GROMACS .gro file of C-alpha atoms in nm:
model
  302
    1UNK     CA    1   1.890   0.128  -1.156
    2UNK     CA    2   1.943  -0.243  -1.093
    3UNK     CA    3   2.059  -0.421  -0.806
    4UNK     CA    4   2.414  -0.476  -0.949
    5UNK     CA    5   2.455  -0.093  -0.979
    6UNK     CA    6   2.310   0.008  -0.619
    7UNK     CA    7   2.599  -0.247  -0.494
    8UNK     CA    8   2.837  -0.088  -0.719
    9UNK     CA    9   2.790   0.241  -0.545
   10UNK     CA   10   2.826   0.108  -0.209
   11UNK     CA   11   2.497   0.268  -0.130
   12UNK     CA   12   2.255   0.007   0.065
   13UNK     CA   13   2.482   0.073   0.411
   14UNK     CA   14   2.354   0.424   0.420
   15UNK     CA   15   2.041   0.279   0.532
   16UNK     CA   16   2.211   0.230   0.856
   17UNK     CA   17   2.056   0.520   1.146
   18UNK     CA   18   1.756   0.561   0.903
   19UNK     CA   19   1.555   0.249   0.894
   20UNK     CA   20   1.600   0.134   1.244
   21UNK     CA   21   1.264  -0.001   1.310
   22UNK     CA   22   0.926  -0.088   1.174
   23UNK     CA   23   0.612  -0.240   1.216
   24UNK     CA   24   0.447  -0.555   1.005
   25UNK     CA   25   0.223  -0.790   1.072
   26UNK     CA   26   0.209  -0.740   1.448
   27UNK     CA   27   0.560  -0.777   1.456
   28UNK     CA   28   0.823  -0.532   1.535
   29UNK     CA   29   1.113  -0.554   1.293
   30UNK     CA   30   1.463  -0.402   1.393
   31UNK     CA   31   1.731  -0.368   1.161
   32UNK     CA   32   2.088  -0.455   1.281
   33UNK     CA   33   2.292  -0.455   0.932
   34UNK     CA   34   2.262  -0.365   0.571
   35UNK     CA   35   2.516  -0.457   0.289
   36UNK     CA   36   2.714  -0.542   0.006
   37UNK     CA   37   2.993  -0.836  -0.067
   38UNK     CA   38   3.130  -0.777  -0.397
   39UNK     CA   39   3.459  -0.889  -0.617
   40UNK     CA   40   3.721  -1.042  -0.569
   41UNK     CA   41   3.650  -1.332  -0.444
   42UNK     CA   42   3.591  -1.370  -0.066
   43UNK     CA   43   3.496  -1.618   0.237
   44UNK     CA   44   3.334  -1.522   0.557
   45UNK     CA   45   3.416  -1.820   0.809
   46UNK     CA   46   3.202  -1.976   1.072
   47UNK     CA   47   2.992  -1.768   1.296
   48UNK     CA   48   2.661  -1.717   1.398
   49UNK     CA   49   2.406  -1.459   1.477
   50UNK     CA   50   2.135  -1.348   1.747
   51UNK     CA   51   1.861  -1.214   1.451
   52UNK     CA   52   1.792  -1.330   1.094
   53UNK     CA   53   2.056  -1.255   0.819
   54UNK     CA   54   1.954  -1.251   0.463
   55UNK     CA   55   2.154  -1.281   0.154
   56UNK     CA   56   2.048  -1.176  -0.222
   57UNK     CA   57   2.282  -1.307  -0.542
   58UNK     CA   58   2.248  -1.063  -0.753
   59UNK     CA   59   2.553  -1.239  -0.979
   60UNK     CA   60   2.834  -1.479  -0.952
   61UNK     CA   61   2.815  -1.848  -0.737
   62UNK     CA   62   2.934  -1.921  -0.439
   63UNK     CA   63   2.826  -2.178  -0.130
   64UNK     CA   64   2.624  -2.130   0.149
   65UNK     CA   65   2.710  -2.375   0.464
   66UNK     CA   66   2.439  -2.402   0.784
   67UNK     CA   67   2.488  -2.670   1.039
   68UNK     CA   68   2.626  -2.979   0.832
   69UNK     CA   69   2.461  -2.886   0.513
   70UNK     CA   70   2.592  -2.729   0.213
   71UNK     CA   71   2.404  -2.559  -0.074
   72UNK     CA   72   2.542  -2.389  -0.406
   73UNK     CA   73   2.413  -2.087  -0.473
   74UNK     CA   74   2.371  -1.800  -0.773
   75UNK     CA   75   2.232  -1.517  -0.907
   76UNK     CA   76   1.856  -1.524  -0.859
   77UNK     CA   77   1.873  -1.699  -0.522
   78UNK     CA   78   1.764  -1.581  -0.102
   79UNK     CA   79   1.937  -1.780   0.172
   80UNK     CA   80   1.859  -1.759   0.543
   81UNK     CA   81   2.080  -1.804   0.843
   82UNK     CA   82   1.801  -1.835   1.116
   83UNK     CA   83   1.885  -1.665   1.457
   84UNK     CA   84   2.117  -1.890   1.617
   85UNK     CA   85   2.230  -2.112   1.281
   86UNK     CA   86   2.635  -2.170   1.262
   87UNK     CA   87   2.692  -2.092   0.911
   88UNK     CA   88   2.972  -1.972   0.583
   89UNK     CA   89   2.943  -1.804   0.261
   90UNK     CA   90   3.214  -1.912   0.056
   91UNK     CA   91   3.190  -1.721  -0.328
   92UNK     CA   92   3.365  -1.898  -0.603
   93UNK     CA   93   3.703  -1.803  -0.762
   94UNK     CA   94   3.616  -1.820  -1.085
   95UNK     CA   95   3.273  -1.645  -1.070
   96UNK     CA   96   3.261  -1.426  -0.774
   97UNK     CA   97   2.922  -1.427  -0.603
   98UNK     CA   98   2.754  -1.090  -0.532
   99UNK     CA   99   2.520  -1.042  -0.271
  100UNK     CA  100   2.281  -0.786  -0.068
  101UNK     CA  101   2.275  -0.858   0.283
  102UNK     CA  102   2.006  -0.741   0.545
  103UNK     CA  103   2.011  -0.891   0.931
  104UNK     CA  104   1.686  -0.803   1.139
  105UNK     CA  105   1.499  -0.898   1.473
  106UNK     CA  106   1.189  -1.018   1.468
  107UNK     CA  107   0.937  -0.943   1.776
  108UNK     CA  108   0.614  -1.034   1.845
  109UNK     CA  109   0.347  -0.733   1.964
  110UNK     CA  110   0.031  -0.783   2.113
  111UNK     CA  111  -0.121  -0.823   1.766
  112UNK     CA  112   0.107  -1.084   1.671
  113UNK     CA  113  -0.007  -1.429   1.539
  114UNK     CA  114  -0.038  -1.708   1.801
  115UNK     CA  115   0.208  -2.040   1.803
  116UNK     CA  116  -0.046  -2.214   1.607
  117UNK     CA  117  -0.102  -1.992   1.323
  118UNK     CA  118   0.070  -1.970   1.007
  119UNK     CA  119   0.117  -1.724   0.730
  120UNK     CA  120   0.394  -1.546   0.557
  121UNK     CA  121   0.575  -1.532   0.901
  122UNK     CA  122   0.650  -1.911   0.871
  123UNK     CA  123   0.940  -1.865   0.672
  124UNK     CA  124   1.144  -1.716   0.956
  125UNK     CA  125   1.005  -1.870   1.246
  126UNK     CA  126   1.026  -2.192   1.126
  127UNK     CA  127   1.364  -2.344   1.210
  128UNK     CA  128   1.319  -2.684   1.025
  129UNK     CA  129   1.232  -2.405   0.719
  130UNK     CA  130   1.431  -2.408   0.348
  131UNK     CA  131   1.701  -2.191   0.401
  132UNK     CA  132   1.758  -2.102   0.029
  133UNK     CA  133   1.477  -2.035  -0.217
  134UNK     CA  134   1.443  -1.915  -0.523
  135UNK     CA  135   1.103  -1.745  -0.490
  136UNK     CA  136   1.266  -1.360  -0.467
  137UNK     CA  137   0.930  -1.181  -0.544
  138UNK     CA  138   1.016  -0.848  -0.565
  139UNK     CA  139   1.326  -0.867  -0.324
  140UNK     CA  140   1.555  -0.677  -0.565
  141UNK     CA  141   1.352  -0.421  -0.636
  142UNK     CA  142   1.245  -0.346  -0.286
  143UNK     CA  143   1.656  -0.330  -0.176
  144UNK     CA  144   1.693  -0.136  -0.485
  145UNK     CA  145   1.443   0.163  -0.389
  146UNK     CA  146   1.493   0.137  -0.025
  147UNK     CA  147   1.848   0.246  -0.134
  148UNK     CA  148   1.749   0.521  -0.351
  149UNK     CA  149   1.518   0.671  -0.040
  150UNK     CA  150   1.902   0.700   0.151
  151UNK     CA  151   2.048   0.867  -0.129
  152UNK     CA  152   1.958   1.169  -0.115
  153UNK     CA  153   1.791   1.190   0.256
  154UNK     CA  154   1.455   1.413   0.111
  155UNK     CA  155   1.125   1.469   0.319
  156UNK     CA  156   0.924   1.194   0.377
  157UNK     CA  157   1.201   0.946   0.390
  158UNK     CA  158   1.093   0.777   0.739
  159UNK     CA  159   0.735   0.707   0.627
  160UNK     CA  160   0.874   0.580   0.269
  161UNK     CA  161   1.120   0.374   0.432
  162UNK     CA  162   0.902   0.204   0.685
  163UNK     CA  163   0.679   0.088   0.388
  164UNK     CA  164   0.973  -0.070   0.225
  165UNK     CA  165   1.107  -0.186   0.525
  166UNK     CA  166   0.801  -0.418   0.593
  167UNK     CA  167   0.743  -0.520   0.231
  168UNK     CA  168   1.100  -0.614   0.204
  169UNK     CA  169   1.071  -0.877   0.604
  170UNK     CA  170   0.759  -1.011   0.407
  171UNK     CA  171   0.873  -1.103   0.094
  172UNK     CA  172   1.168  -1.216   0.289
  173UNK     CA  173   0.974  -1.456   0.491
  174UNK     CA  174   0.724  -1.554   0.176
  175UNK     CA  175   1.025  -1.677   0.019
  176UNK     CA  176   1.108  -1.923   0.266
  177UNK     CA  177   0.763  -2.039   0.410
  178UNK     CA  178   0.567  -2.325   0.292
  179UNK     CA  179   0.304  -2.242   0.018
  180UNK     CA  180   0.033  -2.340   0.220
  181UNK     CA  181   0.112  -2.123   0.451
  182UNK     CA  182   0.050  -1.816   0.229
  183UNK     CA  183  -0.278  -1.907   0.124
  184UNK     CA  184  -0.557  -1.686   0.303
  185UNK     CA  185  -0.901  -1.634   0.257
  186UNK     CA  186  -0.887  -1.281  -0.022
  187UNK     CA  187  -1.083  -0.976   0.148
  188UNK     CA  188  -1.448  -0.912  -0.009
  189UNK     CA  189  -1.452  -0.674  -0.279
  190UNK     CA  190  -1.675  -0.464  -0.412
  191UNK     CA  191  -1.841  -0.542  -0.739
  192UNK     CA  192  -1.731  -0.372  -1.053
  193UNK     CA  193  -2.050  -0.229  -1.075
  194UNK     CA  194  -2.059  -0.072  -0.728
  195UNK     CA  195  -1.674   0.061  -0.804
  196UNK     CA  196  -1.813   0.204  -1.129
  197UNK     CA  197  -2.131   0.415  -0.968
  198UNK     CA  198  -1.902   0.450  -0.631
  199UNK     CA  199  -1.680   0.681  -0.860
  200UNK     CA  200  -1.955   0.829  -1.066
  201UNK     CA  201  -2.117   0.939  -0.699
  202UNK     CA  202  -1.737   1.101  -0.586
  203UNK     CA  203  -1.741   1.251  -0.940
  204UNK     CA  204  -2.083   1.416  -0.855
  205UNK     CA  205  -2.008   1.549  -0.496
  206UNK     CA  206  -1.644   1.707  -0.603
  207UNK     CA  207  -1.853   1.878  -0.900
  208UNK     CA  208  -2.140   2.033  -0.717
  209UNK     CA  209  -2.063   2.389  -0.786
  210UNK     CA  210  -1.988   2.340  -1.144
  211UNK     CA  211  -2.214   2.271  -1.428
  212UNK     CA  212  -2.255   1.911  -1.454
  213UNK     CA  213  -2.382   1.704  -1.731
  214UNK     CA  214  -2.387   1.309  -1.806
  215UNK     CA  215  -2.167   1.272  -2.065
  216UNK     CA  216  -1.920   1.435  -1.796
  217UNK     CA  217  -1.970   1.165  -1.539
  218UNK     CA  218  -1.980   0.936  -1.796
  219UNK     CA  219  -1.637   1.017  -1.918
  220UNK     CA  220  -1.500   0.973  -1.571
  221UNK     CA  221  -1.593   0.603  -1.581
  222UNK     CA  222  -1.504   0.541  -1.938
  223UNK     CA  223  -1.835   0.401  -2.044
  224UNK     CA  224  -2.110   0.644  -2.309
  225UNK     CA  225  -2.384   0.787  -2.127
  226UNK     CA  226  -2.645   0.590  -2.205
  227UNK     CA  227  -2.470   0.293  -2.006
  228UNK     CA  228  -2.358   0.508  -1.787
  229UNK     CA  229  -2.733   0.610  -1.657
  230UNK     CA  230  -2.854   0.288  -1.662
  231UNK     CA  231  -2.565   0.141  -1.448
  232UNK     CA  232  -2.642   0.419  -1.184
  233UNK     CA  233  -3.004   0.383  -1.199
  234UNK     CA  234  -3.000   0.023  -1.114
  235UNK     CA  235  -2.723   0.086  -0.833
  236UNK     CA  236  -2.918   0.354  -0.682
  237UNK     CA  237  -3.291   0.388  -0.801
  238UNK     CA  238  -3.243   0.761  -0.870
  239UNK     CA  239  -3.082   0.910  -1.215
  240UNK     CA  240  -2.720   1.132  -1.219
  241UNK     CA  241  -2.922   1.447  -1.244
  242UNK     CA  242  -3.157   1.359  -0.966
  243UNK     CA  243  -2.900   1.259  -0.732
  244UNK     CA  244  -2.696   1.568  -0.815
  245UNK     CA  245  -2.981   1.786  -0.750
  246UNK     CA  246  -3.071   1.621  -0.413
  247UNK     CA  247  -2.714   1.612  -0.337
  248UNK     CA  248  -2.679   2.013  -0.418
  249UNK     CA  249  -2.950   2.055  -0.243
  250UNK     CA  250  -2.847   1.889   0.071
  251UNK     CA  251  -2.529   2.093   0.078
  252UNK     CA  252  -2.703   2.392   0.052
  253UNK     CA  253  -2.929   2.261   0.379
  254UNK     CA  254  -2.579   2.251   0.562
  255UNK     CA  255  -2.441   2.577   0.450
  256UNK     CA  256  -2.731   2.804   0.522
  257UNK     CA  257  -2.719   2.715   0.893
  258UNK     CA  258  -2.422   2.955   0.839
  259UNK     CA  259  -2.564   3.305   0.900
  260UNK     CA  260  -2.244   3.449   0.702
  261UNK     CA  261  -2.334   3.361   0.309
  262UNK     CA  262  -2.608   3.502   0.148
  263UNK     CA  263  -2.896   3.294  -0.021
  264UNK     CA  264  -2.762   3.383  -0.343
  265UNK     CA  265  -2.399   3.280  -0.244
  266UNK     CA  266  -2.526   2.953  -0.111
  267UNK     CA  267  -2.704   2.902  -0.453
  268UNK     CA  268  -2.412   2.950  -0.680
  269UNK     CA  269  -2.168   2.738  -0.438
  270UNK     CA  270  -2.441   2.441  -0.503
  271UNK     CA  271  -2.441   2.515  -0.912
  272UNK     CA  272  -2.745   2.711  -0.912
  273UNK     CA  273  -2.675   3.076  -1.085
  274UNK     CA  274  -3.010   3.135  -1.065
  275UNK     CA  275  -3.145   3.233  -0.688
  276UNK     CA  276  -3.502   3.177  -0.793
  277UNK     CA  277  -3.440   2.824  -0.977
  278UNK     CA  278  -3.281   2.698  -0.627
  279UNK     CA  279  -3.530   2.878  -0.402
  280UNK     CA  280  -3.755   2.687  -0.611
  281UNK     CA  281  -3.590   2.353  -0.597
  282UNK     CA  282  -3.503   2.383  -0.236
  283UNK     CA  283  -3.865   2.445  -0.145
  284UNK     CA  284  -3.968   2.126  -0.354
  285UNK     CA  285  -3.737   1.897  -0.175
  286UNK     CA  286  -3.738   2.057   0.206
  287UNK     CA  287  -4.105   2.165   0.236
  288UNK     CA  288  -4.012   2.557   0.286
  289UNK     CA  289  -3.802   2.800   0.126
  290UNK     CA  290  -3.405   2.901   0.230
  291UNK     CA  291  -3.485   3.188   0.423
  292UNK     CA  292  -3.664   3.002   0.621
  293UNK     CA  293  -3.486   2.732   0.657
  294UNK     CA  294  -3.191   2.933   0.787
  295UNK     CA  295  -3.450   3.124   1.034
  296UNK     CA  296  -3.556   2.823   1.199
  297UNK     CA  297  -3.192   2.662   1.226
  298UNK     CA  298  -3.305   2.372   0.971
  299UNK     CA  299  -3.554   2.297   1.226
  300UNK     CA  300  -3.891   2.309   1.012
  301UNK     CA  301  -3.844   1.954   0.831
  302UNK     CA  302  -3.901   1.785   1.213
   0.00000   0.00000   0.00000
């Protein structure tokens, strides 16, 4: 569904009572009006507001007046009237302009930015700011789905909604602050390496009751097993089978200090069907053999 057709429906004021409020940034956002003008043509005079209004063409032309400026605008556009700003939208007669309107507070918390920071935040805070812009981002299709979460009201709304609510004040603001402004230094990342064995480990410790063999974790990571083991060797020092062994083995540490499973039910939840193979294995890797282990509270190995 595009913009055009959630305006058609009337359905972005139904937001109205259920995204009040959320939090971005450090910032608390509050939500004072959501909206729609449409065909015919239309004109809404003078005035002003206490909290920053936002208008999306989604077709059409029309003017936008602030102060003693005026600016043409169309389809594909984001003006600003600033908290404060004396402004008009005037659409045009011949090509109606259609917008979505949102209005908001902004609020500083205690982990807001200081006065001489910048970021995406500029672009409201800034009163000497553009106040039309053509850098949307994903503006329409962050109106489009918040109105699609109020339409039908299902479970889970409020958390979806106060998501969109804080991607749609950012990509409001990115559109109007300075590009210089939105640079910031990107997180660190892992390498693709480490994300490759990191999976190949998770794949390992959600299979450890289940017969496990290389070409299985391999398959997981899209790569053939022979790649696959060296990768992990070099990430780790140890191959797939040895750390799934250790790691079996290591579970089965934790769950005998539970007096209710027997030896043999501890075995088969760590993969090993046969109670003498892991007795075996158990007693090579922690010095002394289940029973005991479980006797002494998992005490010996100090």
């Amino acid at each position: 569904m595009s913009l055009a057709d959630v305006a058609g429906a009337g359905r972005l004021p139904d937001l109205t009572g259920l995204l009040d409020t959320c939090q971005v940034g450090g910032f608390r956002a509050d939500f004072v009006s959501w909206g729609f003008y449409t065909k015919p043509a239309w004109r809404n005079y003078w005035h002003r507001h206490s909290f920053h209004e936002v208008c999306l063409a989604y077709t059409g032309a029309g003017r936008f007046s602030v102060g003693g400026e005026h600016h043409d605008v169309g389809t594909g556009e984001v003006f600003l009237a600033r908290p404060g700003d004396v402004h008009e939208i005037e659409s045009s007669r011949e090509d109606p302009l259609g917008i979505a309107f949102w209005g908001f507070t902004l609020r500083g918390g205690r982990e807001a930015p200081g006065p001489d920071e910048r970021g995406w935040w500029s672009g409201l805070t800034d009163p000497a700011g553009p106040v039309v812009s053509r850098r949307t981002g994903s503006l329409a299709e962050v109106v489009t789905a918040l109105a699609g979460y109020a339409d039908p009201v299902r479970s889970g709304y409020d958390a979806g909604l106060a998501g969109l609510g804080a991607a749609l004040v950012v990509d409001t603001a990115r559109a109007f602050a300075n590009e210089d402004d939105l640079q910031v230094e990107p997180p660190p990342r892992d390498r693709p390496s480490q994300v490759v064995v990191a999976a190949m480990r998770r794949h390992l410790a959600d299979n450890l009751c289940r017969p496990v063999r290389v070409r299985d974790v391999a398959a997981t990571v899209h790569l053939s097993e022979r790649h696959a083991e060296r990768l992990f060797r070099e990430q780790t020092g140890a191959s797939l089978m040895a750390t799934l062994r250790r790691m079996r083995l290591e579970l089965a540490a934790a769950l005998l200090l539970d007096t209710g499973p027997t030896v043999t039910e501890v075995a088969r939840a760590c993969g090993y069907p046969d109670v003498r193979a892991f007795s075996t294995a158990f007693r090579r890797l922690h010095g002394h053999s289940p029973l005991e282990h479980r006797a002494r509270s998992g005490t010996l190995h100090l």
